[in-house]
Every structure is written in structure tokens, then in C-alpha cells.
Coordinates of C-alpha atoms in Angstrom, one line a residue:
X1 CA 103.5 123.0 90.8
X2 CA 103.1 125.0 87.6
X3 CA 106.3 125.6 85.7
X4 CA 106.7 128.3 83.0
X5 CA 108.4 131.3 81.6
X6 CA 108.0 135.0 81.9
X7 CA 109.3 137.4 79.2
X8 CA 109.8 141.1 79.0
X9 CA 110.3 140.8 75.2
X10 CA 113.8 142.3 75.7
X11 CA 115.6 143.5 72.6
X12 CA 119.3 143.4 73.4
X13 CA 122.4 143.9 71.3
X14 CA 124.7 141.1 70.4
X15 CA 127.7 141.6 72.9
X16 CA 130.2 140.8 70.1
X17 CA 128.8 143.0 67.3
X18 CA 126.5 145.5 69.0
X19 CA 123.9 144.7 66.4
X20 CA 120.2 144.4 67.3
X21 CA 117.4 142.3 65.8
X22 CA 114.6 144.4 64.4
X23 CA 111.6 144.7 66.6
X24 CA 109.6 142.7 64.1
X25 CA 112.1 139.8 64.2
X26 CA 112.3 139.8 68.0
X27 CA 108.5 139.7 68.2
X28 CA 108.4 136.7 65.9
X29 CA 111.0 135.0 68.0
X30 CA 109.0 135.6 71.1
X31 CA 105.8 134.1 69.6
X32 CA 107.9 131.1 68.5
X33 CA 109.1 130.8 72.1
X34 CA 105.5 130.6 73.4
X35 CA 104.6 128.0 70.8
X36 CA 107.6 125.9 71.8
X37 CA 106.8 126.2 75.5
X38 CA 103.2 125.0 74.7
X39 CA 104.6 122.1 72.7
X40 CA 107.0 120.9 75.3
X41 CA 104.4 120.8 78.1
X42 CA 105.1 123.9 80.2
X43 CA 102.2 125.2 82.2
X44 CA 102.3 129.0 81.8
X45 CA 103.8 131.8 79.8
X46 CA 103.8 135.4 81.1
X47 CA 104.4 138.7 79.3
X48 CA 105.5 141.7 81.4
X49 CA 104.7 145.4 80.9
X50 CA 107.3 148.1 80.4
X51 CA 107.4 151.4 78.5
X52 CA 111.1 151.4 77.7
X53 CA 113.2 151.2 74.5
X54 CA 114.8 147.9 75.5
X55 CA 111.5 146.0 75.9
X56 CA 108.7 145.4 73.4
X57 CA 106.0 144.5 76.0
X58 CA 104.1 147.8 76.4
X59 CA 100.9 146.0 75.2
X60 CA 101.0 142.5 76.7
X61 CA 97.4 141.6 76.0
X62 CA 98.0 141.9 72.3
X63 CA 101.1 139.7 72.4
X64 CA 99.2 137.2 74.5
X65 CA 96.3 137.2 72.1
X66 CA 98.7 136.5 69.2
X67 CA 100.1 133.6 71.2
X68 CA 96.7 132.3 72.0
X69 CA 95.9 131.9 68.3
X70 CA 99.1 129.8 67.9
X71 CA 98.8 127.6 71.0
X72 CA 96.3 125.2 72.5
X73 CA 97.1 124.3 76.1
X74 CA 99.5 126.7 77.9
X75 CA 98.1 129.3 80.3
X76 CA 98.8 132.9 79.1
X77 CA 99.2 135.6 81.7
X78 CA 100.6 139.1 82.3
X79 CA 103.8 139.3 84.3
X80 CA 103.1 141.9 85.7
X81 CA 100.4 144.3 84.6
X82 CA 101.2 147.7 86.1
X83 CA 97.7 148.1 87.5
X84 CA 98.4 151.5 89.0
X85 CA 98.9 153.0 85.6
X86 CA 96.0 151.5 83.6
X87 CA 92.2 151.8 83.6
X88 CA 90.8 148.7 85.3
X89 CA 87.7 148.6 83.0
X90 CA 89.8 148.6 79.9
X91 CA 92.2 146.0 81.3
X92 CA 89.3 143.7 82.2
X93 CA 87.9 144.0 78.7
X94 CA 91.2 143.2 77.2
X95 CA 91.8 140.1 79.3
X96 CA 88.2 138.9 79.0
X97 CA 88.7 139.1 75.3
X98 CA 92.0 137.2 75.6
X99 CA 90.2 134.6 77.7
X100 CA 87.6 134.1 74.9
X101 CA 90.3 133.8 72.2
X102 CA 92.2 131.3 74.3
X103 CA 89.1 129.4 75.5
X104 CA 89.8 130.0 79.2
X105 CA 93.6 130.2 79.4
X106 CA 94.0 133.9 80.4
X107 CA 95.2 135.1 83.7
X108 CA 96.9 138.2 85.3
X109 CA 99.7 139.0 87.7
X110 CA 99.0 142.6 88.8
X111 CA 101.4 144.9 90.6
X112 CA 102.8 148.4 91.1
X113 CA 105.7 147.9 88.7
X114 CA 109.4 148.4 89.3
X115 CA 109.9 151.2 86.7
X116 CA 108.2 154.6 86.8
X117 CA 107.9 155.5 83.1
X118 CA 104.2 154.6 82.9
X119 CA 103.1 157.3 85.3
X120 CA 104.1 160.5 83.5
X121 CA 103.3 158.8 80.2
X122 CA 99.7 158.4 81.2
X123 CA 99.5 161.6 83.2
X124 CA 99.6 160.0 86.7
X125 CA 101.2 161.1 89.9
X126 CA 104.0 158.6 90.7
X127 CA 103.8 159.6 94.4
X128 CA 100.3 158.1 94.5
X129 CA 101.3 154.8 93.0
X130 CA 100.3 152.7 96.0
X131 CA 96.9 154.4 96.5
X132 CA 96.3 154.1 92.7
X133 CA 97.1 150.4 92.9
X134 CA 94.8 149.7 95.9
X135 CA 91.9 151.5 94.4
X136 CA 92.2 150.0 90.9
X137 CA 92.7 146.5 92.3
X138 CA 89.4 147.0 94.2
X139 CA 87.6 147.9 91.0
X140 CA 89.2 145.2 89.0
X141 CA 88.2 142.5 91.5
X142 CA 84.6 143.9 91.5
X143 CA 84.5 143.7 87.7
X144 CA 85.1 140.0 88.1
X145 CA 82.0 139.7 90.3
X146 CA 79.5 141.6 88.3
X147 CA 79.0 142.9 84.8
X148 CA 77.2 146.1 86.1
X149 CA 79.3 147.4 88.9
X150 CA 78.4 150.3 91.2
X151 CA 81.7 151.8 92.4
X152 CA 83.2 155.0 93.6
X153 CA 86.8 156.1 93.8
X154 CA 89.2 159.0 93.9
X155 CA 91.2 158.5 90.7
X156 CA 88.6 157.3 88.2
X157 CA 85.0 158.4 87.4
X158 CA 82.4 156.5 89.3
X159 CA 80.4 153.6 87.9
X160 CA 76.7 153.5 88.4
X161 CA 75.7 150.2 86.9
X162 CA 77.1 150.6 83.3
X163 CA 77.7 147.3 81.6
X164 CA 81.3 146.0 81.3
X165 CA 81.6 143.5 78.4
X166 CA 82.6 141.0 77.2
X167 CA 82.6 138.6 80.0
X168 CA 85.4 136.0 80.1
X169 CA 85.2 132.3 79.2
X170 CA 86.2 131.4 82.8
X171 CA 83.8 132.1 85.6
X172 CA 86.5 134.5 87.0
X173 CA 89.8 135.7 85.6
X174 CA 92.6 134.4 87.8
X175 CA 94.4 137.3 89.5
X176 CA 97.7 136.9 91.3
X177 CA 99.4 139.8 93.2
X178 CA 103.0 140.5 92.0
X179 CA 105.3 141.7 94.8
X180 CA 109.0 142.6 95.3
X181 CA 110.2 143.1 98.8
X182 CA 107.7 145.4 100.5
X183 CA 106.1 143.8 103.6
X184 CA 102.8 145.8 103.1
X185 CA 102.4 144.3 99.7
X186 CA 102.7 140.7 101.0
X187 CA 100.3 141.4 103.8
X188 CA 97.7 143.0 101.4
X189 CA 97.7 140.0 99.2
X190 CA 97.1 137.8 102.2
X191 CA 94.2 140.0 103.5
X192 CA 92.6 139.8 100.1
X193 CA 93.2 136.0 99.9
X194 CA 94.8 136.3 96.4
X195 CA 97.7 134.1 95.1
X196 CA 101.1 135.7 95.6
X197 CA 103.8 136.0 92.9
X198 CA 107.2 136.9 94.4
X199 CA 109.8 138.5 92.1
X200 CA 113.2 137.2 93.3
X201 CA 115.8 138.6 90.9
X202 CA 118.8 138.2 93.1
X203 CA 120.1 137.2 96.6
X204 CA 118.7 134.1 98.2
X205 CA 115.3 132.4 98.5
X206 CA 115.8 132.3 102.3
X207 CA 115.6 136.1 102.5
X208 CA 111.9 136.0 101.4
X209 CA 110.7 133.3 103.8
X210 CA 109.7 135.9 106.5
X211 CA 107.7 137.8 103.9
X212 CA 106.0 134.7 102.6
X213 CA 105.1 133.8 106.2
X214 CA 103.7 137.3 106.7
X215 CA 101.5 136.7 103.6
X216 CA 100.2 133.4 105.0
X217 CA 99.6 134.8 108.5
X218 CA 97.7 137.8 107.1
X219 CA 95.5 135.5 105.0
X220 CA 94.8 133.2 107.9
X221 CA 93.8 136.1 110.2
X222 CA 91.5 137.3 107.4
X223 CA 89.8 133.9 107.4
X224 CA 91.0 132.6 104.1
X225 CA 91.4 128.9 103.3
X226 CA 95.1 128.1 103.4
X227 CA 94.7 126.3 100.1
X228 CA 93.8 129.6 98.4
X229 CA 97.0 131.2 99.7
X230 CA 99.2 130.1 96.8
X231 CA 102.7 131.2 96.4
X232 CA 104.7 131.5 93.2
X233 CA 108.2 132.7 92.4
X234 CA 109.4 134.6 89.3
X235 CA 113.2 134.1 89.1
X236 CA 116.1 134.6 86.7
X237 CA 116.6 131.2 85.0
X238 CA 118.1 129.5 82.1
X239 CA 118.7 125.8 81.3
X240 CA 121.7 124.5 79.3
X241 CA 123.3 121.2 78.5
X242 CA 125.8 121.9 81.3
X243 CA 126.0 124.4 84.2
X244 CA 128.8 126.2 82.4
X245 CA 127.1 126.5 79.0
X246 CA 123.9 127.8 80.7
X247 CA 125.8 130.4 82.6
X248 CA 127.8 131.5 79.6
X249 CA 124.7 131.9 77.4
X250 CA 122.7 133.8 80.0
X251 CA 125.4 136.1 81.5
X252 CA 126.0 138.6 78.7
X253 CA 122.4 139.6 78.3
X254 CA 121.9 139.7 82.1
X255 CA 125.0 141.9 82.5
X256 CA 124.0 144.3 79.8
X257 CA 120.5 144.8 81.1
X258 CA 121.6 145.0 84.8
X259 CA 124.2 147.6 83.9
X260 CA 121.7 149.6 81.9
X261 CA 119.2 149.7 84.8
X262 CA 122.0 150.1 87.3
X263 CA 123.3 153.3 85.8
X264 CA 119.9 154.8 86.3
X265 CA 119.7 153.7 89.9
X266 CA 123.3 154.2 91.0
X267 CA 124.3 150.6 91.3
X268 CA 127.8 149.3 90.9
X269 CA 128.5 147.6 87.5
X270 CA 127.6 143.9 87.7
X271 CA 130.4 141.4 87.7
X272 CA 130.7 137.8 86.6
X273 CA 131.6 136.9 90.2
X274 CA 128.3 138.3 91.4
X275 CA 126.5 136.4 88.7
X276 CA 128.2 133.1 89.5
X277 CA 127.4 133.5 93.2
X278 CA 123.7 133.9 92.4
X279 CA 123.8 131.0 90.0
X280 CA 125.6 128.8 92.6
X281 CA 124.0 126.5 95.1
X282 CA 122.9 129.2 97.6
X283 CA 121.8 131.8 95.0
X284 CA 118.4 132.5 93.6
X285 CA 119.3 132.2 89.9
X286 CA 117.9 129.0 88.4
X287 CA 120.7 128.6 85.9
X288 CA 122.4 125.4 85.0
X289 CA 122.0 121.9 83.6
X290 CA 118.5 120.2 84.0
X291 CA 119.4 118.3 87.1
X292 CA 120.9 121.4 88.7
X293 CA 117.9 123.5 88.0
X294 CA 115.4 120.9 89.1
X295 CA 117.3 120.6 92.4
X296 CA 117.2 124.4 92.9
X297 CA 113.4 124.5 92.2
X298 CA 112.8 121.8 94.8
X299 CA 115.0 123.6 97.3
X300 CA 113.2 126.9 96.6
X301 CA 109.9 125.2 97.3
X302 CA 111.2 123.7 100.5
X303 CA 112.6 127.0 101.7
X304 CA 109.4 129.0 101.0
X305 CA 107.0 126.4 102.4
X306 CA 105.7 125.1 99.1
X307 CA 105.3 126.7 95.7
X308 CA 102.3 126.6 93.4
X309 CA 104.1 128.2 90.4
X310 CA 107.6 129.0 89.4
X311 CA 108.4 131.0 86.3
X312 CA 111.8 131.6 84.6
X313 CA 112.8 135.1 83.4
X314 CA 114.8 134.2 80.4
X315 CA 114.5 137.5 78.4
X316 CA 118.1 138.5 78.9
X317 CA 119.2 135.5 76.9
X318 CA 117.2 136.7 73.8
X319 CA 120.4 137.5 72.0
X320 CA 121.2 133.7 72.0
X321 CA 118.2 132.7 70.0
X322 CA 119.1 129.0 69.5
X323 CA 120.3 128.6 73.1
X324 CA 117.0 130.3 74.3
X325 CA 114.9 127.8 72.4
X326 CA 117.0 124.9 73.6
X327 CA 116.6 126.2 77.2
X328 CA 112.8 126.2 76.8
X329 CA 112.9 122.7 75.4
X330 CA 115.1 121.4 78.3
X331 CA 112.9 123.1 80.8
X332 CA 109.8 121.4 79.5
X333 CA 111.1 118.0 78.6
X334 CA 113.7 117.4 81.4
X335 CA 113.4 119.8 84.3
X336 CA 109.7 119.9 84.7
X337 CA 109.3 116.0 84.7
X338 CA 112.1 115.8 87.3
X339 CA 110.3 118.3 89.6
X340 CA 106.9 116.8 89.1
X341 CA 108.2 113.3 89.8
X342 CA 109.7 114.5 93.1
X343 CA 106.5 116.2 94.1
X344 CA 104.5 113.0 93.4
X345 CA 107.0 111.0 95.5
X346 CA 106.4 113.5 98.3
X347 CA 102.6 113.3 97.9
X348 CA 102.4 117.1 97.2
X349 CA 99.6 118.4 95.1
X350 CA 100.0 121.0 92.4

């Protein structure tokens, strides 16, 4: 199992003072987080894509390229690329270039995105977001197969054999499909035989088992090798010296960001009781001391029938810079070895 971190490069106010870091300071902190994750042995670091004031990740390939120049081992991936709103040719060129810089450590998680700002920003119809995604995914996958594609679509000018360069260091850029809770998205990933990354940002892991089963069943019906049908989970997570200190460090940023998004979507204000329930034994937040978090990862893997990757969304703790770095250190040096030792004992393969 790969264990890592996803970041949205959140820039949040200190709950006590209301003050913000500058964007430049926050970006430097983010790059230091990637370097630390590499140093403590984590497997993957992902950067999301948003076009909002509270996030600095509108150009993830650039952030990942800067991280590539400072690291040597960790895999660098998008988390997720809003494929519906970008040009697949340009995206391929950017990540092929990242792959060259990183000597084969680039990857992508592509999805439709959970925010809609990118569509009007780039002159796209948000009502067509699923059709845009399906067509652009088809082209992006073809670009991985040939440097001179011949392709026709509705939303982009046709390609008639033009060259698309550079080519990546790897034979093929790894592409995962990022999904939320839409059954059609799970089934599509299975039909295509692509690895699945499930965003579980609340509730329980059990709620997603039927959807993961749907993915595996669709893949089997399409004739794909079960070994290729990998499942990953992106979850809220934070590691502290104790369960209480982890929760106290993570809650303020989570509450601020959840309240901000919730006001736009008509949600009730978040409460500490809700947070504590999701951070508890039955909830999907991976928040706590190392042993607590390792046990919850193992349980998530069991509930979902085996996981190939799990990534922690820690961005909302960015206002606690020291605690954030300590969390990354604990994840790499204590949690990951516990999880891997357990998988070795069970004879599971990563």
C-alpha cells in the first residue's frame, strides 16, 4: 500500500488572530512539506487543482515541478486535475515535462472536480462537465499511446497526426480516476480498467463499499485483470502525539474551510461534535495518534476489500505549521511502518 499526502495549498487565517501567511510564505511551507514527506519515506504527494482565493493550487504542475527539483524518491501527482476544464494536449505536455524533471515520478489523478469555478473561467459550459470529462479523458489516454494521434471530438479541434511532445520518462504516465459518490463514475473507471481514487471526506468507509464493488464488477465484465483494478482513498487525516492533540490541531482549519464551503452550498455550520464523530472509531477521518491512525487505515483497507494507496488531506491544518510538519514526520516514521508490517504479516502485496 502506498501512503502519502494530498494538499490543496490552503491558505487559512489563524483562528486566534485572523492573520494570514502571505501566499509566498505558504508556498514555501508547502514545498518544505513535500521535502519532508520525501525524507521520512512517504510514497506519494499530490497537489489538487482549485481556482479559489483560499487555495494556491491553480497550477499544480508548476508546484510539482518545483517539488521534483527538491526531492529524489517520492511520487508526485495531481489530486485531482479537473480534466473537464483543461486541454488534454497541454496537460499531457505539462506532466510529461514533470516526468522528465522528476525522472519518472509523475502521475495524475483526473476527475470532474467538486467546485465549478473553472468552467466559466475558461469559457466552458458547466452543464456539459461530464461529456467534457469523458471526451477529454479519451484523448488524454490516446496521447499516452502515441505521439501522433488521430482523434475527433465535439469540444476540441481534431488532431490529424500532429506531434505531441515531449514524451514522458515513463513508458506511460500513470492515470488514476478520482471519484466522489457518483455510481456512473465508479463504473466508468472499471470499464476503462484504470485505478480508482475515492475521495472520502466524511461519513464512514462502509458507505463506499457498494460503489467500490461496482467498480470491480464493471472492470471484471470488461475483461480487465483484477490486479489492475487498484483502489485508493483520499481522506481527511492528521497525526499527533495523542488523539486529542491531533484533533485539536486539525479541527480549527477544518471547521473554517467547511463553514466557508458550506455557506455556498446551504450546509449547516460544522460542529466539534460532528468532527469528533468522524474522527472516532467508526468515522472516516484518519485523525489521531500513530497507533490510532494505523489501525484506522487497516480497517479502511479491510472494509473496502484492499487498498493500493491512501492519501491524507492535511491542508486544513496549514495554520499550525509546526504541528503539520510533525504530523508528516509521524505519518512517515511511525504510521507507515506499522501499516506495512501488518500487511507483510498478512501476506498482502502493495
